[in-house]
mmCIF file of C-alpha atoms and ligand atoms in Angstrom:
data_model
loop_
_atom_site.group_PDB
_atom_site.id
_atom_site.type_symbol
_atom_site.label_atom_id
_atom_site.label_comp_id
_atom_site.label_asym_id
_atom_site.label_seq_id
_atom_site.Cartn_x
_atom_site.Cartn_y
_atom_site.Cartn_z
ATOM 1 C CA MET A 1 28.197 51.042 -39.414
ATOM 2 C CA ILE A 2 24.602 50.307 -38.806
ATOM 3 C CA ASN A 3 22.723 53.213 -37.305
ATOM 4 C CA ILE A 4 21.447 51.772 -33.821
ATOM 5 C CA LYS A 5 18.504 54.184 -33.658
ATOM 6 C CA TYR A 6 17.430 53.189 -37.123
ATOM 7 C CA LEU A 7 17.662 49.521 -36.257
ATOM 8 C CA LEU A 8 15.679 49.871 -32.953
ATOM 9 C CA THR A 9 12.911 51.858 -34.975
ATOM 10 C CA ALA A 10 12.844 49.216 -37.643
ATOM 11 C CA MET A 11 12.401 46.473 -34.993
ATOM 12 C CA GLY A 12 9.687 48.495 -33.297
ATOM 13 C CA ILE A 13 7.759 48.937 -36.396
ATOM 14 C CA THR A 14 7.973 45.216 -37.235
ATOM 15 C CA LEU A 15 6.874 44.260 -33.716
ATOM 16 C CA LEU A 16 3.925 46.743 -34.006
ATOM 17 C CA VAL A 17 2.917 45.266 -37.372
ATOM 18 C CA VAL A 18 3.124 41.774 -36.159
ATOM 19 C CA SER A 19 1.001 42.441 -33.031
ATOM 20 C CA CYS A 20 -1.596 44.426 -34.959
ATOM 21 C CA GLN A 21 -1.977 41.569 -37.434
ATOM 22 C CA ASN A 22 -2.815 39.174 -34.804
ATOM 23 C CA GLY A 23 -5.005 41.547 -32.916
ATOM 24 C CA LEU A 24 -4.391 39.934 -29.588
ATOM 25 C CA SER A 25 -1.079 39.127 -27.871
ATOM 26 C CA GLU A 26 -0.459 35.613 -26.707
ATOM 27 C CA ALA A 27 -0.818 36.827 -23.065
ATOM 28 C CA ASP A 28 -4.089 38.453 -23.873
ATOM 29 C CA LYS A 29 -5.330 35.151 -25.571
ATOM 30 C CA GLY A 30 -4.424 33.064 -22.538
ATOM 31 C CA GLU A 31 -6.329 35.392 -20.329
ATOM 32 C CA TYR A 32 -9.384 35.393 -22.400
ATOM 33 C CA LEU A 33 -9.208 31.591 -22.715
ATOM 34 C CA GLU A 34 -9.015 31.292 -18.852
ATOM 35 C CA ARG A 35 -11.831 33.620 -18.335
ATOM 36 C CA GLY A 36 -13.994 32.010 -21.070
ATOM 37 C CA LYS A 37 -13.607 28.585 -19.604
ATOM 38 C CA LYS A 38 -14.501 29.665 -16.177
ATOM 39 C CA ILE A 39 -17.594 31.457 -17.226
ATOM 40 C CA ALA A 40 -18.715 28.721 -19.516
ATOM 41 C CA ALA A 41 -18.170 26.169 -16.535
ATOM 42 C CA ALA A 42 -20.043 28.316 -14.130
ATOM 43 C CA THR A 43 -22.876 28.853 -16.450
ATOM 44 C CA ALA A 44 -23.203 25.100 -17.161
ATOM 45 C CA GLU A 45 -23.195 24.267 -13.521
ATOM 46 C CA ASN A 46 -25.642 26.725 -12.778
ATOM 47 C CA MET A 47 -28.079 25.553 -15.486
ATOM 48 C CA LEU A 48 -27.496 21.935 -14.707
ATOM 49 C CA ALA A 49 -28.140 22.520 -11.001
ATOM 50 C CA GLU A 50 -31.621 24.163 -11.875
ATOM 51 C CA VAL A 51 -32.453 21.332 -14.495
ATOM 52 C CA GLY A 52 -31.518 18.659 -11.909
ATOM 53 C CA LYS A 53 -33.652 20.255 -9.230
ATOM 54 C CA ASN A 54 -36.623 20.344 -11.735
ATOM 55 C CA MET A 55 -36.009 16.832 -12.910
ATOM 56 C CA LYS A 56 -36.072 15.614 -9.467
ATOM 57 C CA GLU A 57 -39.456 17.450 -8.688
ATOM 58 C CA GLY A 58 -41.203 16.796 -11.872
ATOM 59 C CA GLY A 59 -39.226 14.851 -14.427
ATOM 60 C CA VAL A 60 -38.750 15.780 -18.054
ATOM 61 C CA ALA A 61 -42.347 17.199 -18.038
ATOM 62 C CA GLN A 62 -41.366 19.882 -15.602
ATOM 63 C CA ALA A 63 -37.676 20.314 -16.686
ATOM 64 C CA VAL A 64 -38.274 20.877 -20.337
ATOM 65 C CA PRO A 65 -40.758 23.826 -19.792
ATOM 66 C CA PHE A 66 -38.383 25.093 -17.136
ATOM 67 C CA CYS A 67 -35.610 25.342 -19.603
ATOM 68 C CA ASN A 68 -37.854 26.864 -22.140
ATOM 69 C CA ILE A 69 -38.763 29.707 -19.834
ATOM 70 C CA HIS A 70 -35.518 30.042 -17.786
ATOM 71 C CA ALA A 71 -32.483 29.005 -20.046
ATOM 72 C CA ASP A 72 -32.229 32.586 -21.354
ATOM 73 C CA GLY A 73 -32.601 34.300 -18.110
ATOM 74 C CA LEU A 74 -29.887 31.968 -16.435
ATOM 75 C CA THR A 75 -27.321 32.782 -19.097
ATOM 76 C CA THR A 76 -28.239 36.481 -19.130
ATOM 77 C CA GLU A 77 -27.762 36.595 -15.341
ATOM 78 C CA MET A 78 -24.339 34.913 -15.668
ATOM 79 C CA ALA A 79 -23.385 37.305 -18.511
ATOM 80 C CA GLN A 80 -24.386 40.438 -16.476
ATOM 81 C CA GLN A 81 -22.197 39.211 -13.495
ATOM 82 C CA ASN A 82 -19.279 38.795 -15.713
ATOM 83 C CA GLY A 83 -19.697 41.792 -18.047
ATOM 84 C CA VAL A 84 -19.952 39.546 -21.253
ATOM 85 C CA SER A 85 -22.576 38.277 -23.525
ATOM 86 C CA ILE A 86 -23.110 34.341 -23.431
ATOM 87 C CA LYS A 87 -24.722 32.232 -26.077
ATOM 88 C CA ARG A 88 -25.271 28.312 -26.650
ATOM 89 C CA THR A 89 -25.619 27.347 -30.139
ATOM 90 C CA SER A 90 -25.424 24.326 -32.361
ATOM 91 C CA HIS A 91 -25.649 22.655 -35.765
ATOM 92 C CA LEU A 92 -28.771 20.793 -34.709
ATOM 93 C CA LEU A 93 -31.012 23.270 -32.680
ATOM 94 C CA ARG A 94 -33.807 22.891 -30.273
ATOM 95 C CA ASN A 95 -34.639 26.531 -29.703
ATOM 96 C CA GLU A 96 -34.498 28.600 -33.044
ATOM 97 C CA LYS A 97 -33.387 31.699 -31.056
ATOM 98 C CA ASN A 98 -29.943 30.003 -30.517
ATOM 99 C CA VAL A 99 -29.266 30.125 -34.335
ATOM 100 C CA PRO A 100 -25.495 30.300 -35.041
ATOM 101 C CA THR A 101 -23.814 33.094 -36.901
ATOM 102 C CA THR A 102 -21.711 32.329 -40.039
ATOM 103 C CA ARG A 103 -18.548 32.426 -37.924
ATOM 104 C CA GLU A 104 -20.205 30.172 -35.217
ATOM 105 C CA GLN A 105 -21.107 27.702 -38.015
ATOM 106 C CA GLU A 106 -17.559 27.646 -39.219
ATOM 107 C CA ILE A 107 -16.127 27.058 -35.681
ATOM 108 C CA ILE A 108 -18.711 24.122 -35.220
ATOM 109 C CA ALA A 109 -17.655 22.565 -38.614
ATOM 110 C CA GLN A 110 -14.045 22.824 -37.376
ATOM 111 C CA PHE A 111 -14.807 21.047 -34.281
ATOM 112 C CA GLN A 112 -16.763 18.517 -36.120
ATOM 113 C CA LYS A 113 -13.894 17.795 -38.459
ATOM 114 C CA LEU A 114 -11.336 17.509 -35.467
ATOM 115 C CA GLN A 115 -13.894 15.049 -33.592
ATOM 116 C CA THR A 116 -14.081 12.852 -36.704
ATOM 117 C CA GLU A 117 -10.196 12.846 -36.975
ATOM 118 C CA LYS A 118 -10.282 11.851 -33.301
ATOM 119 C CA GLN A 119 -8.356 14.947 -32.291
ATOM 120 C CA GLU A 120 -8.675 16.888 -29.108
ATOM 121 C CA LEU A 121 -11.067 19.896 -29.320
ATOM 122 C CA SER A 122 -9.812 23.013 -27.592
ATOM 123 C CA PRO A 123 -11.398 26.389 -27.115
ATOM 124 C CA VAL A 124 -10.700 29.195 -29.626
ATOM 125 C CA VAL A 125 -10.264 32.997 -28.941
ATOM 126 C CA GLU A 126 -10.457 35.571 -31.737
ATOM 127 C CA GLN A 127 -10.788 39.440 -31.954
ATOM 128 C CA ASN A 128 -13.839 40.492 -33.876
ATOM 129 C CA GLU A 129 -13.641 43.475 -36.409
ATOM 130 C CA ASP A 130 -15.155 45.829 -34.005
ATOM 131 C CA GLY A 131 -12.534 45.152 -31.348
ATOM 132 C CA THR A 132 -14.600 42.821 -29.195
ATOM 133 C CA VAL A 133 -13.249 39.359 -28.434
ATOM 134 C CA GLN A 134 -14.916 36.014 -29.136
ATOM 135 C CA PHE A 135 -14.338 32.917 -27.122
ATOM 136 C CA TYR A 136 -15.652 29.535 -28.532
ATOM 137 C CA MET A 137 -15.733 26.261 -26.638
ATOM 138 C CA PRO A 138 -17.094 22.789 -27.645
ATOM 139 C CA ILE A 139 -20.052 21.424 -25.774
ATOM 140 C CA LYS A 140 -19.929 17.622 -25.576
ATOM 141 C CA LEU A 141 -22.846 15.550 -24.490
ATOM 142 C CA VAL A 142 -22.612 13.576 -21.324
ATOM 143 C CA GLN A 143 -24.730 10.821 -20.161
ATOM 144 C CA LYS A 144 -27.289 12.997 -18.195
ATOM 145 C CA CYS A 145 -28.086 15.043 -21.220
ATOM 146 C CA THR A 146 -29.339 11.954 -23.167
ATOM 147 C CA VAL A 147 -32.706 11.947 -21.321
ATOM 148 C CA CYS A 148 -33.514 15.067 -23.489
ATOM 149 C CA HIS A 149 -31.042 14.975 -26.339
ATOM 150 C CA GLY A 150 -30.322 11.200 -26.717
ATOM 151 C CA VAL A 151 -31.314 8.722 -29.439
ATOM 152 C CA LEU A 152 -35.112 8.207 -29.738
ATOM 153 C CA GLY A 153 -36.318 4.784 -28.579
ATOM 154 C CA GLU A 154 -33.030 4.465 -26.674
ATOM 155 C CA SER A 155 -32.148 6.972 -24.057
ATOM 156 C CA LEU A 156 -34.815 9.297 -25.174
ATOM 157 C CA THR A 157 -38.276 7.924 -24.676
ATOM 158 C CA GLN A 158 -41.023 8.433 -27.071
ATOM 159 C CA ALA A 159 -43.021 10.156 -24.176
ATOM 160 C CA HIS A 160 -40.183 12.556 -23.468
ATOM 161 C CA ASP A 161 -39.777 13.351 -26.993
ATOM 162 C CA SER A 162 -43.503 14.080 -27.348
ATOM 163 C CA ILE A 163 -43.162 16.679 -24.429
ATOM 164 C CA ILE A 164 -40.150 18.215 -26.049
ATOM 165 C CA LYS A 165 -41.823 18.372 -29.590
ATOM 166 C CA SER A 166 -44.948 19.945 -27.941
ATOM 167 C CA ILE A 167 -42.741 22.974 -27.055
ATOM 168 C CA TYR A 168 -40.236 22.957 -29.802
ATOM 169 C CA PRO A 169 -42.072 21.371 -32.918
ATOM 170 C CA LYS A 170 -39.052 21.899 -35.108
ATOM 171 C CA ASP A 171 -36.550 20.312 -32.488
ATOM 172 C CA GLN A 172 -33.569 18.887 -34.191
ATOM 173 C CA ALA A 173 -31.506 18.340 -31.003
ATOM 174 C CA ILE A 174 -31.949 14.659 -30.529
ATOM 175 C CA GLY A 175 -29.896 11.675 -31.721
ATOM 176 C CA PHE A 176 -26.855 12.459 -29.545
ATOM 177 C CA ARG A 177 -24.757 9.880 -27.806
ATOM 178 C CA GLU A 178 -22.218 10.421 -25.002
ATOM 179 C CA GLY A 179 -19.134 12.242 -26.265
ATOM 180 C CA ASP A 180 -20.731 13.680 -29.442
ATOM 181 C CA LEU A 181 -20.419 17.359 -30.095
ATOM 182 C CA ARG A 182 -23.784 18.921 -29.045
ATOM 183 C CA GLY A 183 -22.706 22.552 -29.934
ATOM 184 C CA ILE A 184 -20.563 25.341 -28.625
ATOM 185 C CA TRP A 185 -20.515 28.046 -25.979
ATOM 186 C CA SER A 186 -19.916 31.518 -27.667
ATOM 187 C CA ILE A 187 -18.893 34.246 -25.135
ATOM 188 C CA GLN A 188 -18.271 37.768 -26.161
ATOM 189 C CA PHE A 189 -15.920 40.005 -24.202
ATOM 190 C CA PRO A 190 -16.210 43.803 -24.646
ATOM 191 C CA LYS A 191 -13.440 45.988 -26.148
ATOM 192 C CA LYS A 192 -10.575 46.622 -23.608
HETATM 193 C C1 LIG B 1 -34.569 18.318 -19.109
HETATM 194 C C2 LIG B 1 -34.257 18.284 -20.402
HETATM 195 C C3 LIG B 1 -32.888 18.553 -20.940
HETATM 196 C C4 LIG B 1 -31.675 18.114 -20.352
HETATM 197 C C5 LIG B 1 -31.521 17.102 -19.270
HETATM 198 C C6 LIG B 1 -30.651 18.823 -21.150
HETATM 199 N N1 LIG B 1 -31.206 19.682 -22.080
HETATM 200 FE FE1 LIG B 1 -30.202 20.844 -23.376
HETATM 201 N N2 LIG B 1 -31.856 21.704 -23.914
HETATM 202 C C7 LIG B 1 -33.092 21.416 -23.434
HETATM 203 C C8 LIG B 1 -34.121 22.458 -23.795
HETATM 204 C C9 LIG B 1 -35.682 22.431 -23.532
HETATM 205 C C10 LIG B 1 -33.251 23.341 -24.530
HETATM 206 C C11 LIG B 1 -33.941 24.574 -25.243
HETATM 207 C C12 LIG B 1 -33.724 25.729 -24.228
HETATM 208 C C13 LIG B 1 -34.192 27.051 -24.828
HETATM 209 O O1 LIG B 1 -35.404 27.258 -25.064
HETATM 210 O O2 LIG B 1 -33.345 27.848 -24.792
HETATM 211 C C14 LIG B 1 -31.897 22.958 -24.665
HETATM 212 C C15 LIG B 1 -31.037 23.560 -25.340
HETATM 213 C C16 LIG B 1 -29.582 23.206 -25.377
HETATM 214 C C17 LIG B 1 -28.603 23.728 -26.079
HETATM 215 C C18 LIG B 1 -28.804 25.105 -26.789
HETATM 216 C C19 LIG B 1 -28.814 24.974 -28.269
HETATM 217 C C20 LIG B 1 -30.238 24.481 -28.863
HETATM 218 O O3 LIG B 1 -30.329 23.401 -29.409
HETATM 219 O O4 LIG B 1 -31.190 25.318 -28.634
HETATM 220 C C21 LIG B 1 -27.458 23.200 -25.846
HETATM 221 C C22 LIG B 1 -26.053 23.434 -26.295
HETATM 222 C C23 LIG B 1 -27.816 21.993 -24.987
HETATM 223 N N3 LIG B 1 -29.159 22.080 -24.640
HETATM 224 C C24 LIG B 1 -26.952 21.233 -24.302
HETATM 225 C C25 LIG B 1 -27.107 20.305 -23.373
HETATM 226 C C26 LIG B 1 -26.212 19.403 -22.644
HETATM 227 C C27 LIG B 1 -24.681 19.496 -23.021
HETATM 228 C C28 LIG B 1 -26.932 18.797 -21.714
HETATM 229 C C29 LIG B 1 -26.303 17.936 -20.618
HETATM 230 C C30 LIG B 1 -25.081 18.415 -19.810
HETATM 231 C C31 LIG B 1 -28.239 19.180 -21.804
HETATM 232 N N4 LIG B 1 -28.554 20.024 -22.769
HETATM 233 C C32 LIG B 1 -29.221 18.620 -20.961
HETATM 234 C C33 LIG B 1 -33.379 20.296 -22.631
HETATM 235 C C34 LIG B 1 -32.434 19.680 -21.781
#
């Protein structure tokens, strides 16, 4: 007869091994996904409201310098409120400070591949080696972004591009069309 105690112990060990391999349980992953999406959406909304206000007041000539000075502060503020760190990064950068890590580059490449295969892009949650948890979410370009990130001579005027290049001489973040992958949100949650 099989010893029930032995069986239960074996099952327990198997479960433990499986859950350690994945790092995060499915329930944990779901929770981080929801929190990540909420934080990214709130940060985007916050930034867009500020950019919109500056666009109304002084157009691109005012909104671009505003972003240059305040984009960091706005994300930091949202990060502190939520006890996380928040980053926006891209394969085509405007601000060199937003340079992607190796893992972020891989995630962007994965999203680009899915995009060319016309598949849906969904956020990703992973545990880092140090136990922190990372959330990645695609950022797609919408029409109102094209005034500063669009195709030169089409949605992006030469005059606006000159303003952008005067602050970001190495700017690569133009040539995007609506629906293109502009970059990703990368949000880090502390160890539980
Ligand atoms: C008024 C011009 C303007 C508009 C409109 C605008 N951006 Fe930007 N964007 C900028 C500037 C300037 C930066 C660099 C900010 C900084 O210095 O951190 C930037 C940076 C970014 C970055 C960070 C990566 C990088 O290249 O440095 C992302 C991602 C991004 N923008 C996406 C968007 C999206 C998506 C929209 C529309 C919802 C949008 N932007 C609308 C001017 C703009």
